[in-house]
Coordinates of C-alpha atoms in Angstrom, one line a residue:
M12 CA 76.3 26.0 -46.7
R13 CA 75.4 26.8 -50.2
S14 CA 72.5 28.9 -49.1
L15 CA 74.9 30.9 -46.8
L16 CA 77.3 31.7 -49.8
V17 CA 74.4 32.8 -51.9
W18 CA 73.3 35.1 -49.2
M19 CA 76.7 36.7 -48.9
K20 CA 76.9 37.2 -52.6
E21 CA 73.6 39.0 -52.7
L22 CA 74.8 41.2 -49.8
V23 CA 77.9 42.2 -51.7
Q24 CA 75.9 43.1 -54.8
K25 CA 73.7 45.4 -52.6
K26 CA 76.7 47.3 -51.3
G27 CA 77.6 48.8 -54.7
D28 CA 78.9 48.0 -58.1
S29 CA 82.4 49.5 -57.8
K30 CA 85.1 47.0 -58.0
P31 CA 87.3 48.3 -55.1
A32 CA 84.2 48.4 -52.8
L33 CA 83.3 45.0 -54.0
N34 CA 86.7 43.5 -53.2
R35 CA 86.8 45.2 -49.8
N36 CA 83.3 44.0 -48.9
W37 CA 83.9 40.5 -50.3
K38 CA 87.0 40.0 -48.2
K39 CA 85.0 41.1 -45.1
I40 CA 82.2 38.8 -46.1
V41 CA 84.5 35.9 -46.6
K42 CA 86.1 36.4 -43.2
I43 CA 82.7 36.6 -41.6
G44 CA 81.5 33.5 -43.4
I45 CA 84.5 31.5 -42.3
C46 CA 83.9 32.5 -38.8
M47 CA 80.3 31.5 -39.0
I48 CA 81.2 28.1 -40.5
C49 CA 83.7 27.5 -37.7
V50 CA 81.2 28.5 -35.0
L51 CA 78.5 26.2 -36.7
A52 CA 80.9 23.3 -36.9
L53 CA 82.0 23.7 -33.3
G54 CA 78.4 24.0 -32.1
T55 CA 77.3 20.9 -34.1
G56 CA 80.2 18.9 -32.8
G57 CA 79.6 20.1 -29.2
F58 CA 76.0 19.1 -29.5
F59 CA 76.8 15.6 -30.5
V60 CA 79.5 15.2 -27.9
Y61 CA 76.9 16.4 -25.3
Q62 CA 74.4 14.0 -26.6
A63 CA 76.9 11.1 -26.5
K64 CA 77.8 11.8 -22.9
F65 CA 74.7 13.4 -21.3
G66 CA 71.9 12.9 -23.9
A67 CA 68.9 10.4 -24.0
K68 CA 70.0 6.8 -23.9
V69 CA 67.4 5.6 -26.4
S70 CA 67.6 3.3 -29.4
A71 CA 66.7 4.0 -33.0
N72 CA 63.8 1.5 -32.6
E73 CA 62.1 3.4 -29.7
Q74 CA 58.3 4.0 -30.1
V75 CA 55.9 6.5 -28.7
A76 CA 52.2 7.0 -28.8
R77 CA 49.8 9.9 -28.2
V78 CA 47.2 10.0 -25.5
T79 CA 43.9 9.9 -27.4
K80 CA 40.2 9.6 -26.8
G81 CA 38.3 6.6 -28.0
D82 CA 36.5 3.5 -26.9
V83 CA 37.9 0.8 -24.6
S84 CA 36.2 -2.6 -24.5
K85 CA 37.0 -5.7 -22.5
V86 CA 36.5 -8.6 -24.8
I87 CA 36.6 -12.4 -24.3
E88 CA 37.8 -14.2 -27.4
G89 CA 37.5 -17.8 -28.6
S90 CA 37.4 -19.9 -31.7
G91 CA 35.4 -22.9 -32.8
T92 CA 34.0 -24.8 -35.8
I93 CA 30.6 -24.2 -37.3
E94 CA 28.2 -27.1 -36.8
A95 CA 24.5 -27.7 -37.5
I96 CA 22.3 -27.5 -34.5
D97 CA 21.2 -31.1 -35.2
Q98 CA 22.9 -33.7 -37.4
Y99 CA 22.0 -37.3 -37.8
N100 CA 23.9 -40.2 -39.3
V101 CA 21.5 -42.6 -41.0
T102 CA 22.4 -46.2 -40.3
S103 CA 20.7 -49.6 -40.6
L104 CA 19.9 -51.8 -37.6
V105 CA 19.2 -54.8 -39.8
K106 CA 20.8 -56.6 -42.8
G107 CA 19.4 -57.1 -46.2
E108 CA 19.3 -55.7 -49.7
I109 CA 18.3 -52.1 -50.3
L110 CA 15.2 -52.4 -52.5
T111 CA 14.3 -48.6 -52.9
C112 CA 15.9 -45.3 -52.2
T113 CA 13.8 -42.2 -52.4
F114 CA 16.2 -39.3 -52.2
E115 CA 19.5 -37.8 -53.5
E116 CA 22.3 -35.9 -51.9
G117 CA 21.3 -32.2 -51.5
D118 CA 17.6 -32.9 -51.1
M119 CA 15.5 -31.5 -48.3
V120 CA 13.7 -34.1 -46.3
Q121 CA 11.0 -34.0 -43.6
Q122 CA 11.0 -36.0 -40.4
G123 CA 9.3 -39.3 -41.1
D124 CA 10.0 -39.4 -44.8
L125 CA 10.9 -42.9 -46.1
L126 CA 14.5 -42.9 -47.2
Y127 CA 15.4 -46.6 -47.7
A128 CA 13.3 -49.8 -48.0
L129 CA 15.2 -53.1 -47.3
D130 CA 14.3 -56.7 -48.2
S131 CA 12.4 -58.2 -45.2
S132 CA 11.5 -61.7 -46.5
E133 CA 13.7 -63.5 -44.0
L134 CA 12.0 -61.5 -41.2
D135 CA 8.6 -62.3 -42.6
N136 CA 9.4 -66.0 -42.2
N137 CA 10.5 -65.5 -38.6
I138 CA 7.2 -63.7 -37.9
Q139 CA 5.2 -66.6 -39.2
K140 CA 7.2 -68.9 -36.9
G141 CA 6.6 -66.5 -34.0
L142 CA 2.8 -66.6 -34.7
A143 CA 2.9 -70.4 -34.6
S144 CA 4.8 -70.4 -31.3
V145 CA 2.2 -68.1 -29.8
E146 CA -0.6 -70.4 -31.0
K147 CA 1.0 -73.5 -29.6
A148 CA 1.5 -71.9 -26.2
Q149 CA -2.1 -70.8 -26.2
L150 CA -3.4 -74.3 -27.1
S151 CA -1.3 -75.8 -24.3
S152 CA -2.8 -73.3 -21.9
Q153 CA -6.3 -74.0 -23.1
Q154 CA -5.8 -77.7 -22.7
T155 CA -4.6 -77.2 -19.1
N156 CA -7.5 -74.9 -18.4
K157 CA -9.9 -77.5 -19.8
T158 CA -8.3 -80.2 -17.6
I159 CA -8.8 -78.0 -14.6
Q160 CA -12.5 -77.6 -15.6
N161 CA -12.8 -81.4 -15.9
Q162 CA -11.6 -81.8 -12.3
T163 CA -15.3 -80.9 -11.4
V164 CA -17.5 -83.7 -12.6
Y165 CA -21.2 -83.1 -13.4
A166 CA -24.1 -85.5 -14.4
N167 CA -24.5 -85.7 -18.1
T168 CA -28.2 -86.8 -18.0
S169 CA -31.1 -86.8 -15.7
G170 CA -32.1 -90.1 -14.1
V171 CA -31.4 -92.6 -11.5
L172 CA -27.8 -93.6 -10.5
T173 CA -27.9 -97.3 -11.2
Q174 CA -24.2 -97.9 -10.6
I175 CA -21.3 -95.9 -8.8
Y176 CA -17.8 -97.2 -9.5
V177 CA -15.7 -94.9 -7.3
K178 CA -15.5 -93.6 -3.7
N179 CA -14.0 -90.6 -2.0
G180 CA -10.2 -90.7 -1.6
E181 CA -9.8 -93.1 -4.5
Q182 CA -7.3 -92.2 -7.3
V183 CA -8.7 -92.5 -10.8
Q184 CA -7.2 -92.1 -14.2
N185 CA -8.5 -90.2 -17.2
G186 CA -11.3 -92.1 -19.0
A187 CA -12.4 -94.2 -16.0
K188 CA -16.1 -95.0 -15.4
L189 CA -17.6 -93.1 -12.4
A190 CA -21.3 -93.9 -12.5
D191 CA -24.3 -95.2 -14.7
I192 CA -27.5 -93.1 -15.0
V193 CA -30.8 -94.1 -16.6
N194 CA -33.9 -91.9 -17.3
T195 CA -37.0 -93.8 -16.3
D196 CA -39.4 -90.9 -16.7
V197 CA -39.8 -91.4 -20.5
M198 CA -39.6 -94.9 -22.1
V199 CA -39.1 -95.5 -25.8
L200 CA -41.1 -98.2 -27.6
Q201 CA -39.2 -99.7 -30.5
I202 CA -42.0 -101.4 -32.7
P203 CA -42.1 -102.7 -36.3
F204 CA -44.6 -101.4 -39.0
H205 CA -45.3 -102.7 -42.4
A206 CA -42.9 -101.1 -44.9
K207 CA -45.8 -100.1 -47.1
D208 CA -47.5 -98.3 -44.1
A209 CA -44.3 -96.7 -42.9
G210 CA -44.4 -94.2 -45.8
N211 CA -47.4 -92.5 -44.0
L212 CA -45.6 -92.2 -40.7
Y213 CA -43.5 -89.3 -39.5
A214 CA -42.0 -87.9 -36.3
G215 CA -44.4 -86.0 -34.1
Q216 CA -47.5 -88.0 -34.8
N217 CA -49.7 -89.1 -31.9
A218 CA -49.8 -92.8 -31.1
Q219 CA -51.8 -95.1 -28.9
V220 CA -49.7 -97.7 -27.0
S221 CA -51.2 -100.7 -25.3
L222 CA -49.2 -102.6 -22.6
E223 CA -49.4 -106.3 -22.9
S224 CA -48.8 -106.9 -19.2
S225 CA -51.7 -104.8 -18.0
F226 CA -53.7 -104.1 -21.1
T227 CA -53.3 -100.4 -20.2
T228 CA -53.4 -97.9 -23.1
L229 CA -51.0 -94.9 -22.9
G230 CA -50.6 -91.9 -25.3
G231 CA -47.3 -91.5 -27.0
T232 CA -45.5 -89.6 -29.8
V233 CA -43.6 -90.8 -32.8
K234 CA -40.0 -90.0 -32.2
S235 CA -38.5 -91.4 -35.4
V236 CA -39.1 -93.6 -38.4
S237 CA -36.3 -95.7 -39.9
T238 CA -35.4 -95.1 -43.5
G239 CA -34.5 -98.6 -44.2
A240 CA -36.7 -101.8 -44.2
M241 CA -35.8 -105.3 -43.2
S242 CA -37.5 -108.7 -43.2
N243 CA -38.8 -110.3 -40.0
S244 CA -38.9 -113.9 -39.2
E245 CA -42.0 -114.3 -41.3
G246 CA -40.4 -112.8 -44.4
V247 CA -42.4 -109.6 -44.1
S248 CA -40.7 -106.3 -44.9
V249 CA -41.0 -104.0 -41.9
V250 CA -39.7 -100.6 -40.7
T251 CA -38.7 -99.8 -37.1
V252 CA -40.6 -96.9 -35.5
E253 CA -39.7 -95.3 -32.1
I254 CA -42.5 -94.0 -29.9
E255 CA -41.9 -92.1 -26.7
V256 CA -44.2 -92.8 -23.8
G257 CA -44.4 -91.2 -20.5
N258 CA -43.7 -93.7 -17.7
P259 CA -46.4 -93.7 -15.1
G260 CA -44.1 -95.6 -12.9
G261 CA -44.8 -99.2 -13.8
I262 CA -43.1 -99.6 -17.1
Q263 CA -39.7 -101.4 -17.0
Q264 CA -37.1 -101.9 -19.6
G265 CA -37.9 -105.0 -21.6
D266 CA -41.7 -104.7 -21.2
R267 CA -43.7 -105.3 -24.4
A268 CA -46.6 -103.3 -26.1
T269 CA -48.4 -102.7 -29.3
A270 CA -49.2 -99.4 -31.0
M271 CA -51.4 -97.7 -33.5
V272 CA -50.6 -94.4 -35.3
G273 CA -53.9 -93.0 -36.5
N274 CA -55.6 -96.0 -38.2
I275 CA -52.3 -97.7 -39.0
A276 CA -51.5 -100.6 -36.7
C277 CA -48.1 -102.1 -36.0
N278 CA -46.9 -105.3 -37.5
A279 CA -45.9 -106.9 -34.2
A280 CA -45.4 -106.0 -30.6
G281 CA -42.4 -103.9 -29.6
V282 CA -40.0 -103.7 -26.6
F283 CA -39.6 -100.7 -24.1
T284 CA -36.1 -99.2 -23.5
Y285 CA -34.9 -96.3 -21.4
S286 CA -35.2 -93.0 -23.3
Q287 CA -31.9 -91.8 -21.8
E288 CA -29.2 -93.9 -20.5
G289 CA -25.6 -92.8 -19.8
T290 CA -22.3 -93.3 -18.0
I291 CA -20.3 -90.6 -16.3
I292 CA -16.7 -90.9 -17.5
S293 CA -13.7 -89.1 -15.9
K294 CA -12.0 -86.7 -18.3
T295 CA -8.8 -86.2 -16.2
S296 CA -7.0 -88.0 -13.4
G297 CA -7.0 -87.2 -9.8
E298 CA -8.2 -88.1 -6.4
V299 CA -12.0 -88.4 -5.8
S300 CA -13.5 -86.0 -3.4
G301 CA -17.0 -84.5 -2.7
L302 CA -19.0 -87.6 -3.7
N303 CA -22.3 -87.4 -1.9
Y304 CA -24.6 -89.8 -4.0
S305 CA -25.5 -93.4 -3.6
V306 CA -27.0 -96.0 -6.1
G307 CA -30.7 -95.4 -6.7
D308 CA -30.4 -91.6 -6.1
Y309 CA -32.0 -89.4 -8.7
I310 CA -29.7 -86.8 -10.3
K311 CA -30.5 -84.0 -12.6
N312 CA -28.6 -83.3 -15.8
G313 CA -25.7 -80.8 -15.1
S314 CA -25.8 -81.4 -11.3
Y315 CA -22.5 -81.6 -9.4
F316 CA -21.4 -85.2 -8.9
L317 CA -17.8 -85.2 -7.5
S318 CA -14.3 -83.6 -7.8
L319 CA -10.9 -85.0 -9.0
N320 CA -7.9 -83.2 -7.3
D321 CA -4.4 -82.8 -8.9
D322 CA -1.9 -80.3 -7.4
T323 CA 0.4 -80.5 -10.4
L324 CA -2.1 -78.6 -12.5
S325 CA -1.3 -75.3 -10.7
T326 CA 2.3 -75.5 -11.8
S327 CA 1.2 -76.3 -15.4
I328 CA -1.0 -73.3 -15.5
R329 CA 1.8 -71.0 -14.5
Q330 CA 4.2 -72.5 -17.0
N331 CA 1.6 -72.1 -19.8
E332 CA 1.2 -68.4 -18.9
L333 CA 4.9 -67.9 -19.0
S334 CA 5.2 -69.7 -22.3
I335 CA 2.5 -67.5 -23.9
Q336 CA 4.2 -64.4 -22.6
D337 CA 7.6 -65.4 -24.0
A338 CA 6.1 -66.2 -27.4
Q339 CA 4.2 -62.9 -27.5
L340 CA 7.3 -60.9 -26.6
A341 CA 9.4 -62.6 -29.2
L342 CA 6.7 -61.9 -31.8
E343 CA 6.5 -58.2 -30.8
S344 CA 10.2 -57.9 -31.2
L345 CA 9.9 -59.3 -34.7
Y346 CA 7.2 -56.8 -35.5
D347 CA 9.4 -54.0 -34.1
Q348 CA 12.2 -55.1 -36.4
K349 CA 9.8 -54.9 -39.3
E350 CA 9.9 -51.1 -38.9
D351 CA 13.7 -51.2 -39.1
Y352 CA 13.5 -52.4 -42.7
N353 CA 11.8 -49.1 -43.6
I354 CA 14.4 -46.4 -42.8
K355 CA 12.8 -43.0 -42.3
A356 CA 14.2 -39.5 -41.8
P357 CA 14.8 -39.0 -38.0
I358 CA 14.9 -35.2 -38.4
S359 CA 13.9 -32.5 -41.0
G360 CA 16.9 -31.1 -42.8
K361 CA 19.2 -31.3 -45.8
V362 CA 21.0 -34.5 -47.0
I363 CA 24.6 -33.4 -46.9
Q364 CA 26.0 -36.9 -47.7
K365 CA 24.7 -40.1 -49.3
T366 CA 26.8 -43.3 -49.4
S367 CA 24.2 -46.1 -50.0
K368 CA 21.8 -46.7 -52.9
A369 CA 19.3 -49.1 -54.1
G370 CA 20.8 -52.5 -54.9
D371 CA 23.4 -52.3 -52.1
K372 CA 23.4 -55.2 -49.7
L373 CA 23.9 -54.7 -45.9
D374 CA 25.2 -57.8 -44.1
N375 CA 26.6 -58.4 -40.6
S376 CA 29.9 -56.6 -41.5
N377 CA 28.4 -53.3 -42.7
N378 CA 25.0 -53.0 -41.2
S379 CA 26.3 -50.1 -39.0
T380 CA 27.7 -48.2 -42.1
V381 CA 26.6 -44.6 -42.3
M382 CA 24.2 -44.6 -45.2
A383 CA 23.5 -40.9 -45.3
I384 CA 23.9 -37.7 -43.2
I385 CA 21.1 -35.3 -42.6
A386 CA 21.8 -31.9 -41.0
D387 CA 19.4 -29.2 -39.8
L388 CA 21.0 -26.1 -41.2
S389 CA 18.2 -23.8 -40.1
T390 CA 20.4 -23.0 -37.0
L391 CA 24.2 -23.0 -36.9
V392 CA 26.2 -23.3 -33.7
F393 CA 29.7 -23.6 -32.5
E394 CA 31.5 -23.9 -29.1
I395 CA 34.3 -21.9 -27.6
S396 CA 36.3 -22.5 -24.5
V397 CA 36.3 -19.8 -21.8
D398 CA 38.9 -19.6 -19.0
E399 CA 37.7 -20.1 -15.5
L400 CA 38.7 -16.5 -14.7
D401 CA 36.4 -15.2 -17.4
I402 CA 33.5 -17.6 -17.2
T403 CA 31.6 -15.6 -14.5
N404 CA 31.5 -12.7 -17.0
I405 CA 29.6 -14.7 -19.5
S406 CA 25.8 -15.0 -19.4
V407 CA 23.1 -16.5 -21.7
G408 CA 21.9 -14.1 -24.3
Q409 CA 25.1 -12.0 -24.6
T410 CA 25.8 -10.7 -28.1
V411 CA 28.7 -12.3 -29.9
Q412 CA 30.7 -10.9 -32.8
I413 CA 31.7 -13.6 -35.2
T414 CA 34.3 -13.7 -38.1
A415 CA 35.2 -16.5 -40.4
D416 CA 38.6 -17.3 -41.9
A417 CA 36.9 -18.3 -45.1
M418 CA 34.8 -15.0 -45.3
E419 CA 37.2 -12.2 -44.7
G420 CA 35.8 -8.8 -44.2
T421 CA 32.4 -10.0 -43.1
T422 CA 31.2 -9.9 -39.5
F423 CA 28.3 -11.9 -38.2
T424 CA 26.4 -11.8 -34.9
G425 CA 25.2 -14.4 -32.6
Y426 CA 24.3 -15.0 -29.0
V427 CA 25.4 -17.2 -26.1
D428 CA 22.9 -20.1 -25.9
N429 CA 24.3 -22.3 -23.2
I430 CA 27.2 -22.3 -20.6
S431 CA 28.3 -25.7 -19.6
I432 CA 29.0 -26.3 -15.9
V433 CA 31.3 -29.3 -16.8
G434 CA 34.8 -28.0 -17.4
T435 CA 38.0 -29.5 -18.6
S436 CA 41.3 -28.9 -16.8
S437 CA 44.7 -28.7 -18.4
N438 CA 48.0 -27.5 -16.7
G439 CA 46.0 -26.4 -13.7
V440 CA 43.6 -24.2 -15.6
T441 CA 40.0 -25.1 -16.1
S442 CA 38.0 -24.1 -19.2
Y443 CA 34.3 -24.3 -19.8
P444 CA 32.5 -24.9 -23.1
V445 CA 30.2 -22.0 -24.2
K446 CA 27.7 -22.7 -27.0
V447 CA 27.0 -19.8 -29.4
V448 CA 24.1 -19.6 -31.9
V449 CA 24.6 -17.7 -35.2
N450 CA 21.9 -15.2 -36.0
D451 CA 20.0 -15.6 -39.3
S452 CA 22.0 -18.8 -39.9
E453 CA 20.2 -19.8 -43.1
N454 CA 21.2 -16.5 -44.8
S455 CA 24.7 -16.1 -43.3
G456 CA 26.6 -18.1 -45.9
L457 CA 28.3 -20.1 -43.2
I458 CA 28.4 -23.9 -43.6
P459 CA 29.4 -26.6 -41.2
G460 CA 33.1 -27.2 -40.9
M461 CA 34.1 -23.5 -41.2
N462 CA 36.5 -22.1 -38.6
V463 CA 35.3 -19.0 -36.8
S464 CA 36.5 -16.6 -34.2
A465 CA 34.2 -15.1 -31.6
Q466 CA 34.4 -11.9 -29.5
I467 CA 32.1 -11.3 -26.5
V468 CA 32.2 -7.7 -25.2
I469 CA 31.6 -7.9 -21.5
E470 CA 32.4 -4.2 -20.6
S471 CA 32.9 -1.1 -22.6
R472 CA 33.8 2.6 -22.2
E473 CA 33.1 5.2 -24.9
D474 CA 35.1 8.4 -25.6
V475 CA 37.6 8.1 -22.8
L476 CA 41.3 8.9 -22.6
R477 CA 43.4 5.9 -23.5
V478 CA 46.9 4.8 -24.1
P479 CA 48.3 1.5 -25.4
V480 CA 48.6 -1.2 -22.9
S481 CA 52.4 -1.3 -23.2
A482 CA 52.6 2.3 -22.2
V483 CA 51.7 1.6 -18.6
Q484 CA 54.6 0.3 -16.5
R485 CA 54.6 -1.4 -13.1
G486 CA 53.1 0.7 -10.4
N487 CA 50.8 2.5 -12.9
L488 CA 53.7 4.6 -14.2
V489 CA 53.7 6.1 -17.6
Y490 CA 56.8 7.8 -19.2
V491 CA 55.7 11.1 -20.7
K492 CA 57.8 13.1 -23.1
D493 CA 59.2 16.3 -21.7
S494 CA 57.9 19.6 -23.0
S495 CA 58.9 23.2 -22.4
A496 CA 58.8 24.5 -18.8
A497 CA 55.9 26.9 -19.4
E498 CA 53.9 24.3 -21.2
Q499 CA 54.6 21.7 -18.6
K500 CA 53.7 24.1 -15.8
D501 CA 50.4 25.1 -17.5
R502 CA 49.6 21.4 -18.3
N503 CA 50.3 20.3 -14.7
G504 CA 48.0 23.0 -13.4
Q505 CA 45.2 22.1 -15.7
S506 CA 45.7 18.4 -14.8
K507 CA 45.3 19.2 -11.1
Q508 CA 42.3 21.4 -11.7
S509 CA 40.6 18.9 -14.0
N510 CA 41.2 16.0 -11.6
M511 CA 39.8 17.9 -8.5
S512 CA 36.1 18.6 -8.1
Q513 CA 34.8 21.9 -6.7
E514 CA 34.0 20.2 -3.4
E515 CA 37.5 18.6 -3.1
R516 CA 39.4 21.9 -3.5
P517 CA 40.4 23.5 -0.2
Q518 CA 38.5 26.6 0.6
G519 CA 39.4 28.9 3.5
G520 CA 41.6 26.4 5.1
A521 CA 38.7 23.9 5.6
S522 CA 39.7 20.3 6.1
T523 CA 38.9 17.7 3.5
E524 CA 36.5 14.8 4.2
E525 CA 39.5 12.5 4.8
E526 CA 41.0 14.9 7.2
K527 CA 37.7 15.2 9.1
K528 CA 37.5 11.5 9.3
Q529 CA 41.1 11.3 10.6
E530 CA 40.2 13.9 13.3
R531 CA 37.4 11.6 14.5
V532 CA 39.7 8.6 14.9
P533 CA 40.9 7.9 18.5
Q534 CA 44.6 8.6 19.0
S535 CA 45.6 5.0 19.5
Q536 CA 43.8 4.0 16.3
S537 CA 45.1 7.1 14.5
E538 CA 48.7 6.1 15.3
T539 CA 48.1 2.6 13.9
V540 CA 46.5 3.9 10.8
D541 CA 49.3 6.4 10.3
K542 CA 51.9 3.6 10.7
E543 CA 50.1 1.4 8.1
T544 CA 49.6 4.3 5.8
E545 CA 53.3 5.3 6.2
T546 CA 54.4 1.7 5.4
D547 CA 52.2 1.4 2.3
T548 CA 53.4 4.9 1.2
N549 CA 57.0 4.0 1.7
T550 CA 56.6 0.7 -0.2
K551 CA 54.9 2.5 -3.1
K552 CA 57.5 5.2 -3.1
Q553 CA 60.3 2.6 -3.2
E554 CA 58.7 0.9 -6.1
N555 CA 58.1 4.2 -7.9
K556 CA 61.6 5.3 -7.1
T557 CA 63.0 2.1 -8.7
E558 CA 60.8 2.6 -11.8
K559 CA 61.6 6.3 -12.0
S560 CA 65.3 5.6 -11.9
N561 CA 64.9 3.8 -15.3
V562 CA 63.2 6.8 -17.0
P563 CA 65.0 7.5 -20.3
D564 CA 66.3 11.0 -20.9
G565 CA 63.7 13.3 -22.4
F566 CA 60.9 11.7 -20.5
H567 CA 59.4 11.9 -17.0
A568 CA 57.4 9.3 -15.0
V569 CA 53.8 10.1 -14.2
T570 CA 51.6 8.0 -11.8
V571 CA 48.2 7.5 -13.5
E572 CA 44.9 6.1 -12.4
V573 CA 43.7 3.5 -14.8
G574 CA 40.3 2.1 -15.5
L575 CA 39.1 -0.5 -18.0
S576 CA 41.7 -2.3 -20.1
S577 CA 41.4 -4.2 -23.3
E578 CA 43.9 -6.2 -25.3
D579 CA 45.2 -3.0 -26.9
F580 CA 44.3 0.0 -24.7
V581 CA 44.0 1.1 -21.1
E582 CA 41.6 3.7 -19.9
I583 CA 43.3 6.7 -18.2
I584 CA 41.1 8.2 -15.5
S585 CA 43.6 10.8 -14.3
G586 CA 47.3 11.8 -14.6
L587 CA 47.5 12.4 -18.4
Q588 CA 45.9 14.7 -21.0
E589 CA 44.8 14.2 -24.5
G590 CA 47.8 14.8 -26.8
D591 CA 50.5 13.8 -24.4
T592 CA 53.3 11.7 -25.9
V593 CA 54.1 8.5 -24.0
L594 CA 56.7 5.9 -24.2
I595 CA 55.7 2.3 -25.1
Q596 CA 57.4 -1.0 -24.8
N597 CA 58.3 -3.3 -27.6
K598 CA 57.5 -7.0 -27.7
S599 CA 60.5 -8.0 -25.7
G600 CA 59.5 -5.7 -22.9
S601 CA 62.2 -3.0 -23.3
I602 CA 61.2 0.6 -23.5
T603 CA 61.4 2.0 -27.0
T604 CA 60.5 5.1 -28.9
N605 CA 60.5 6.1 -32.6
Q606 CA 60.4 9.8 -31.8
G607 CA 62.8 11.8 -34.1
V608 CA 65.7 12.6 -31.7
S609 CA 69.5 13.0 -32.0
Q610 CA 69.9 9.9 -34.1
G611 CA 68.3 11.7 -37.1
G612 CA 70.0 14.7 -38.7
M613 CA 73.5 14.5 -39.8
M614 CA 74.3 11.2 -38.0
G615 CA 71.3 9.7 -39.8
G616 CA 73.0 10.3 -43.2
M617 CA 73.1 14.1 -43.4
G618 CA 69.7 14.1 -45.1
G619 CA 68.1 17.0 -43.2
G620 CA 68.4 20.7 -43.2
M621 CA 68.9 23.2 -40.5
P622 CA 67.1 22.8 -37.2
G623 CA 63.5 23.9 -37.3
G624 CA 62.2 26.5 -35.0
G625 CA 58.8 25.0 -34.4
G626 CA 57.7 22.0 -32.5
G627 CA 55.7 19.0 -33.6
M628 CA 56.2 15.4 -34.7
P629 CA 59.3 14.7 -36.8
S630 CA 59.0 14.3 -40.5
A631 CA 58.6 10.9 -42.1
G632 CA 62.2 10.9 -43.0
A633 CA 63.3 11.5 -39.5
R634 CA 61.1 8.6 -38.2
A635 CA 62.7 6.3 -40.8
G636 CA 66.2 7.2 -39.7
G637 CA 67.2 9.6 -42.4
G638 CA 65.5 12.8 -41.1
G639 CA 67.0 16.1 -40.2
M640 CA 67.9 17.7 -36.9
P641 CA 65.4 17.5 -34.0
G642 CA 62.8 20.1 -33.7
G643 CA 63.1 22.7 -31.1
G644 CA 59.9 22.0 -29.3
R645 CA 57.1 19.5 -28.9

């Protein structure tokens, strides 16, 4: 209004400087100005009355968006907690005092390194007892085996069986006499020599023996010379000398003879005895069997004589074998426990926690206490849960984008390492664990326990038309802001041409491929297809009609063909053009727009100027609610 008055004043000054002319012109100008003000007021009021009754029924919070080009990616998201690929809790399987501890928290250890050494004195005592038990079982087994060996009786000397005390089938006890044997092939002559001469005698010297009964002289050999002397009946000191003589067959035990060794003669005659005489004694009990000798038979040393049978020995043998086995297993178990007293690192990694030290005692109440925790931090992993509808889109090796709450602004990468086939169900939905490995884990800065989010891109489109997800209504309808008629006509024409390939455009009345196919369909099938198509078309038309009936003023509904969709955007294959303005929904699902419309301008606080003549987006003031009048175009 102030600008209008300034304009009128300048117009008056241009008409002339004379006062009468000025007054006349000024009066005309005032009248014209008043008329213009009235017309402007009536026009503005009429505009708002029209808007109130016939204008767009939209709220001040309505939002719009532009159709833009960009990337659309389908992403599966999940969250998890960072863990080491391998982590081990060090515990003790035995009790005892910790004697040594070779590491500190934060140290790197290698698999097999000694961590703790515990006092094993009690175990050492048990090992000694175990060794004794094994030895006892072995001795018992040896004794049984020896008894079995003694069941077969052999002759203990060569000679003639002079007496047999048992017979087949007779039961004998351990230590019983079985037979007497004497060796008559060699006789021993025990003869006295003067003690003063005995000093010149020694074993192995040749001797001449004369039999008193036949005056026969036989050769012999000195077997032994006694070291002690004794007096005979005549008071002469003599030494007993034994001389072995081969028996030609006529010498009997008790026969007498004299002897000379070299030129030394005996003091008196001596008496013949058997050189070998023995008795076979049973060394076990049992029933006699296999006896095939009689008295007077000759038997050689080591020859089989008889057998003593005892069936209970077989059971004893088996019992002894089991006793040895039990004792050995118990001893091996003790030796295995010996290793438990030296606790070694089960894996290579970093000691992230240490709770036990040298001097601590582990008893029956705390021998399962976690003494230390070792983690292999060379590889970090975490698990996410993927819905059953998405799990088929996941494959081993897929790249994963990772972000951590504790490290904002940093993105890490990883890959899918394993997809579990064992899912968990909740509320009728099954989810499957997916294991993700972090790339370059050692240098990532991530540590176990951190919460991370993962994104797996399973499909992507680059540089395509897209709109926000909330811009697409049911039935693939999009509400597009109206533009001028000429611009709309031109845009619709371009849209049709761009969405129709050269081959699809009708030329010279030629039928399209679909029409040609329809012509080849038999009439009966064609009628059925036509009815089904008509039914589907009517259904879609009815749905679109319902949706289009809700179109806000200033917008028109467009059916679009959509492609890939993400959490934020939907790919538009056809139906829209880059730069189109579309209506989007708010969180509650109602259609909204923040386009500067009639709510701006004077009703918004009279903060704007005159209507602009050009199109475009509203000013920031208009979008905030305090803008001017709406623009005249797009």
